[in-house]
Amino acid sequence: MRAVADARVAVLASGEGTNLQALLDDPVVGPWVVLAVSDRANARALERARSHEVETVFLDPSAHDDRVSFDRALLEVLLARSIDVVALAGFMRIVGPDVVRAFAGRILNVHPALLPAFPGRTSVADALVWGVKLTGVTVHFVDEEVDHGPIVFQDAVPVLPSDDWDSLEERVHEAEHRLLPAAIRALVEGRITIEGRIVRVLEKAPA
Ligand code: GAR
């Protein structure tokens, strides 16, 4: 990886982009974000990136015959921009094995539940329906299985009796907006070690 100050981070997002915003607003991580990619042309995330003068790329899934072709295009976009670290921040597509392998140990996902509970796309609603008293947020490395890779950070979010989807999602987002920038920062600064599934985040990079 290049010098920390020159790190190049790409953020993949499909929707609102509040996690992208948290990364852009982070004084350390923000300057590293050089690219936002979306599979939705009208994703608010792309607008957020543009307003920070960050390059945006829309990859149209309908322009590709299958997932392999979409993933190849995604990989080309990332490699052409010499991206060091990829953050999946509400990217609602499965990232294929070629991208995962090319960025092994350099690609993180933020997930709105305490994995391995409630994987998938409807985790906040699933937690409410299940009646759990605690849910939370996971930031994990992406591997070739969905919502599965080694866990970097987790934080619990209580589910209150008065919660509906909006109120619970808001508190889940607050936790995400702390954890994802912290994880990206630790990764870029070389403060993360992975042994099997066990991730350690060091206070300081090893000398
Ligand atoms: C976030 O809560 C993220 O954890 C979730 O989508 C939301 C995107 O919010 N991702 C998943 O559910 C992936 N399985 P944002 O667009 O405001 O950052």
XYZ file of C-alpha atoms and ligand atoms in Angstrom:
225
model
C 0.000 0.000 0.000
C 1.152 3.551 -0.696
C 1.895 6.168 2.012
C -1.009 6.497 4.422
C -1.589 10.140 3.531
C -2.092 9.181 -0.117
C -4.419 6.234 0.479
C -7.145 5.824 -2.109
C -10.497 4.599 -0.835
C -13.513 3.695 -2.973
C -17.004 3.582 -1.479
C -19.717 1.442 -3.051
C -23.265 2.501 -2.206
C -26.731 1.930 -3.644
C -28.940 4.321 -1.746
C -29.077 7.199 0.654
C -25.363 7.231 1.374
C -25.350 8.331 4.996
C -22.382 6.042 5.613
C -20.556 7.556 2.660
C -21.330 10.954 4.184
C -19.823 9.864 7.511
C -16.662 8.817 5.686
C -16.510 12.072 3.709
C -17.012 14.100 6.891
C -14.336 12.279 8.840
C -11.291 14.573 8.979
C -8.837 11.699 8.550
C -10.752 9.373 6.237
C -12.535 12.008 4.137
C -9.473 13.065 2.112
C -8.787 9.403 1.259
C -12.168 8.920 -0.441
C -11.479 9.330 -4.149
C -14.311 7.369 -5.723
C -17.980 6.523 -5.174
C -19.534 3.728 -7.223
C -23.222 2.919 -7.411
C -25.441 0.430 -9.190
C -28.252 3.007 -9.101
C -28.027 6.102 -11.259
C -30.148 8.197 -8.911
C -28.549 7.084 -5.653
C -28.352 9.990 -3.238
C -24.909 8.645 -2.357
C -23.634 9.797 -5.758
C -24.909 13.332 -5.134
C -23.179 13.381 -1.780
C -19.904 12.372 -3.428
C -20.259 14.978 -6.177
C -20.844 17.720 -3.656
C -17.491 16.771 -2.107
C -15.884 16.750 -5.561
C -15.316 13.029 -5.358
C -15.425 11.131 -8.636
C -18.582 9.076 -9.173
C -19.203 6.062 -11.377
C -22.602 4.579 -12.113
C -22.378 0.946 -13.167
C -25.648 -0.037 -14.815
C -26.548 -3.657 -13.958
C -28.906 -3.785 -16.952
C -25.945 -3.131 -19.270
C -24.430 -6.453 -18.215
C -25.673 -9.904 -19.165
C -24.756 -11.451 -15.841
C -23.081 -10.852 -12.515
C -19.679 -11.943 -13.777
C -19.725 -9.227 -16.418
C -20.875 -6.596 -13.887
C -18.114 -7.637 -11.503
C -15.511 -7.462 -14.238
C -16.574 -3.896 -14.985
C -16.452 -3.046 -11.283
C -12.972 -4.507 -10.944
C -11.760 -2.515 -13.961
C -13.099 0.699 -12.446
C -11.328 0.020 -9.145
C -8.023 -1.080 -10.682
C -7.950 1.806 -13.166
C -8.051 4.220 -10.238
C -5.429 2.383 -8.182
C -7.824 1.908 -5.293
C -6.238 0.610 -2.082
C -9.297 0.000 0.078
C -12.948 -0.618 -0.775
C -15.849 0.150 1.579
C -19.243 -1.386 0.937
C -21.609 1.117 2.508
C -25.137 0.050 1.699
C -24.171 -1.574 -1.603
C -27.112 -3.859 -2.242
C -25.418 -6.260 -4.623
C -23.267 -9.256 -3.900
C -19.694 -8.475 -4.852
C -18.308 -11.348 -6.899
C -15.229 -13.486 -6.207
C -12.920 -11.695 -8.638
C -13.345 -8.394 -6.822
C -13.188 -10.057 -3.410
C -9.947 -11.848 -4.315
C -8.357 -8.775 -5.881
C -9.045 -6.814 -2.687
C -8.600 -9.603 -0.134
C -7.956 -8.015 3.248
C -8.714 -4.586 1.780
C -12.513 -4.659 1.426
C -14.899 -3.948 4.307
C -18.678 -4.031 4.620
C -20.929 -2.345 7.144
C -23.937 -4.411 8.158
C -26.917 -3.239 10.251
C -27.042 -6.160 12.715
C -24.804 -8.180 14.997
C -23.652 -10.853 12.552
C -24.088 -13.756 12.340
C -27.600 -12.704 13.388
C -29.808 -11.211 10.713
C -27.733 -11.335 7.535
C -29.278 -10.088 4.297
C -30.944 -6.892 3.230
C -33.735 -6.484 5.793
C -31.784 -6.807 9.019
C -33.310 -3.884 10.931
C -36.863 -5.083 10.214
C -35.860 -8.681 10.931
C -34.527 -7.703 14.364
C -37.806 -5.921 15.203
C -39.944 -8.831 14.039
C -37.817 -11.341 15.947
C -38.244 -9.323 19.127
C -34.565 -9.189 20.052
C -33.715 -6.739 22.827
C -30.312 -5.965 21.375
C -29.261 -5.595 17.807
C -26.378 -3.562 16.443
C -23.800 -3.024 13.770
C -20.984 -5.105 12.325
C -18.058 -3.976 10.210
C -16.399 -7.000 8.648
C -14.030 -8.029 5.911
C -15.765 -9.201 2.780
C -15.119 -12.763 1.741
C -16.770 -14.951 -0.853
C -19.799 -15.689 1.320
C -22.479 -13.113 2.020
C -22.254 -11.206 5.345
C -19.669 -13.696 6.534
C -16.072 -12.412 6.646
C -13.920 -11.772 9.743
C -15.383 -9.158 12.064
C -13.453 -5.945 12.726
C -15.891 -4.056 14.971
C -19.311 -4.609 16.445
C -21.438 -2.374 18.597
C -24.739 -3.185 20.243
C -27.872 -1.074 19.821
C -30.751 -1.716 22.263
C -34.184 -2.317 20.770
C -36.671 -0.226 22.759
C -40.331 -1.169 23.272
C -41.316 2.058 21.511
C -39.117 1.394 18.461
C -40.397 1.266 14.929
C -38.233 0.714 11.874
C -37.379 4.430 11.524
C -36.315 4.984 15.111
C -34.282 1.782 15.297
C -32.636 2.414 11.945
C -31.653 5.906 13.074
C -29.773 4.534 16.092
C -28.244 1.753 14.007
C -27.014 4.406 11.592
C -25.438 6.398 14.422
C -23.400 3.333 15.362
C -22.488 2.642 11.732
C -21.295 6.202 11.272
C -18.821 5.724 14.138
C -17.658 2.204 13.330
C -17.140 2.327 9.570
C -14.778 5.353 9.531
C -12.861 3.887 12.496
C -12.419 0.577 10.669
C -11.322 2.192 7.404
C -8.863 4.327 9.295
C -7.393 1.349 11.150
C -7.074 -0.618 7.913
C -5.365 2.178 5.990
C -3.053 2.888 8.919
C -1.934 -0.755 8.962
C -3.340 -1.371 12.443
C -5.361 -4.487 11.598
C -4.161 -8.071 11.747
C -6.248 -11.058 10.627
C -5.605 -14.662 11.663
C -8.330 -16.908 10.355
C -11.505 -15.284 11.591
C -9.800 -13.360 14.366
C -9.221 -9.687 13.690
C -7.129 -7.537 15.983
C -7.134 -3.774 15.831
C -3.953 -2.299 17.261
C -3.608 1.122 18.854
C -0.517 1.773 16.764
C 0.824 0.307 13.538
C 3.638 -2.182 14.189
C 7.075 -0.619 13.668
C -26.841 0.742 6.090
O -27.605 0.588 7.244
C -26.049 -0.503 5.793
O -25.611 -1.149 6.934
C -27.076 -1.329 5.067
O -27.697 -0.409 4.212
C -27.755 0.845 4.861
C -27.294 1.911 3.901
O -27.479 3.177 4.459
N -26.462 -2.404 4.353
C -27.038 -3.596 4.248
O -28.135 -3.874 4.697
C -26.212 -4.616 3.485
N -26.662 -5.924 3.799
P -26.809 4.463 3.792
O -27.065 4.358 2.293
O -27.543 5.611 4.389
O -25.356 4.438 4.136
